[in-house]
Short mmCIF file of the C-alpha atoms (twelve columns), coordinates in Angstrom:
data_MODEL
# 
_entry.id   MODEL 
# 
loop_
_atom_site.group_PDB 
_atom_site.id 
_atom_site.type_symbol 
_atom_site.label_atom_id 
_atom_site.label_alt_id 
_atom_site.label_comp_id 
_atom_site.label_asym_id 
_atom_site.label_seq_id 
_atom_site.Cartn_x 
_atom_site.Cartn_y 
_atom_site.Cartn_z 
_atom_site.pdbx_PDB_model_num 
ATOM 1  C CA . UNK A 1  -90.577  -123.327 -29.109 1 
ATOM 2  C CA . UNK A 2  -87.410  -122.371 -30.981 1 
ATOM 3  C CA . UNK A 3  -87.656  -118.766 -29.799 1 
ATOM 4  C CA . UNK A 4  -88.259  -119.978 -26.253 1 
ATOM 5  C CA . UNK A 5  -85.068  -122.036 -26.416 1 
ATOM 6  C CA . UNK A 6  -83.194  -119.046 -27.820 1 
ATOM 7  C CA . UNK A 7  -84.283  -116.952 -24.856 1 
ATOM 8  C CA . UNK A 8  -82.236  -119.238 -22.589 1 
ATOM 9  C CA . UNK A 9  -79.138  -119.134 -24.784 1 
ATOM 10 C CA . UNK A 10 -77.468  -116.493 -22.617 1 
ATOM 11 C CA . UNK A 11 -77.951  -118.575 -19.493 1 
ATOM 12 C CA . UNK A 12 -76.526  -121.649 -21.212 1 
ATOM 13 C CA . UNK A 13 -73.445  -119.745 -22.369 1 
ATOM 14 C CA . UNK A 14 -72.995  -118.347 -18.876 1 
ATOM 15 C CA . UNK A 15 -73.291  -121.881 -17.518 1 
ATOM 16 C CA . UNK A 16 -70.600  -123.122 -19.867 1 
ATOM 17 C CA . UNK A 17 -68.287  -120.302 -18.793 1 
ATOM 18 C CA . UNK A 18 -68.860  -121.288 -15.167 1 
ATOM 19 C CA . UNK A 19 -67.812  -124.883 -15.941 1 
ATOM 20 C CA . UNK A 20 -71.424  -126.100 -16.043 1 
ATOM 21 C CA . UNK A 21 -72.219  -125.300 -12.423 1 
ATOM 22 C CA . UNK A 22 -74.940  -122.765 -13.161 1 
ATOM 23 C CA . UNK A 23 -76.659  -125.187 -15.559 1 
ATOM 24 C CA . UNK A 24 -77.814  -127.063 -12.458 1 
ATOM 25 C CA . UNK A 25 -79.755  -123.958 -11.484 1 
ATOM 26 C CA . UNK A 26 -80.951  -122.971 -14.956 1 
ATOM 27 C CA . UNK A 27 -82.286  -126.341 -16.148 1 
ATOM 28 C CA . UNK A 28 -85.177  -126.511 -13.624 1 
ATOM 29 C CA . UNK A 29 -86.216  -123.007 -14.704 1 
ATOM 30 C CA . UNK A 30 -86.169  -124.083 -18.373 1 
ATOM 31 C CA . UNK A 31 -88.231  -127.182 -17.562 1 
ATOM 32 C CA . UNK A 32 -90.769  -125.166 -15.552 1 
ATOM 33 C CA . UNK A 33 -91.104  -122.653 -18.395 1 
ATOM 34 C CA . UNK A 34 -91.754  -125.403 -20.942 1 
ATOM 35 C CA . UNK A 35 -94.290  -127.039 -18.618 1 
ATOM 36 C CA . UNK A 36 -96.116  -123.717 -18.285 1 
ATOM 37 C CA . UNK A 37 -96.110  -123.322 -22.077 1 
ATOM 38 C CA . UNK A 38 -97.664  -126.788 -22.407 1 
ATOM 39 C CA . UNK A 39 -100.398 -125.906 -19.913 1 
ATOM 40 C CA . UNK A 40 -101.189 -122.670 -21.748 1 
ATOM 41 C CA . UNK A 41 -101.329 -124.406 -25.143 1 
ATOM 42 C CA . UNK A 42 -103.509 -127.172 -23.688 1 
ATOM 43 C CA . UNK A 43 -105.863 -124.619 -22.152 1 
ATOM 44 C CA . UNK A 44 -106.170 -122.775 -25.476 1 
ATOM 45 C CA . UNK A 45 -106.817 -126.022 -27.386 1 
ATOM 46 C CA . UNK A 46 -109.591 -126.995 -24.980 1 
ATOM 47 C CA . UNK A 47 -111.068 -123.495 -24.954 1 
ATOM 48 C CA . UNK A 48 -111.250 -123.264 -28.764 1 
ATOM 49 C CA . UNK A 49 -112.426 -126.892 -28.992 1 
ATOM 50 C CA . UNK A 50 -109.433 -128.034 -31.022 1 
ATOM 51 C CA . UNK A 51 -109.321 -131.152 -28.866 1 
ATOM 52 C CA . UNK A 52 -111.239 -132.752 -26.032 1 
ATOM 53 C CA . UNK A 53 -110.112 -134.211 -22.766 1 
ATOM 54 C CA . UNK A 54 -111.198 -137.675 -23.960 1 
ATOM 55 C CA . UNK A 55 -108.840 -137.514 -26.931 1 
ATOM 56 C CA . UNK A 56 -106.031 -136.233 -24.682 1 
ATOM 57 C CA . UNK A 57 -106.405 -139.262 -22.431 1 
ATOM 58 C CA . UNK A 58 -106.032 -141.614 -25.378 1 
ATOM 59 C CA . UNK A 59 -109.708 -142.543 -25.688 1 
ATOM 60 C CA . UNK A 60 -110.992 -141.598 -29.136 1 
ATOM 61 C CA . UNK A 61 -114.492 -140.251 -29.473 1 
ATOM 62 C CA . UNK A 62 -117.121 -142.601 -30.862 1 
ATOM 63 C CA . UNK A 63 -117.634 -142.226 -34.586 1 
ATOM 64 C CA . UNK A 64 -114.305 -140.561 -35.264 1 
ATOM 65 C CA . UNK A 65 -112.298 -143.754 -35.705 1 
ATOM 66 C CA . UNK A 66 -113.363 -146.492 -38.084 1 
ATOM 67 C CA . UNK A 67 -113.498 -149.917 -36.436 1 
ATOM 68 C CA . UNK A 68 -111.017 -152.575 -37.546 1 
ATOM 69 C CA . UNK A 69 -112.485 -155.373 -39.673 1 
# 
């Protein structure tokens, strides 16, 4: 994630030189890139069975969480 943020450093500097105007155009691109990264990481986690869709939705699998007493 750090390297991804560094890749936009040039655009941020350019935006600051242009009095912040170009940041309005760069920020949606940064957000879309991070959203795509999330989707790719989620796909890989599901594919390699590192997580399940039930756990992602906040519903733990039966037997994995001890009940409260």
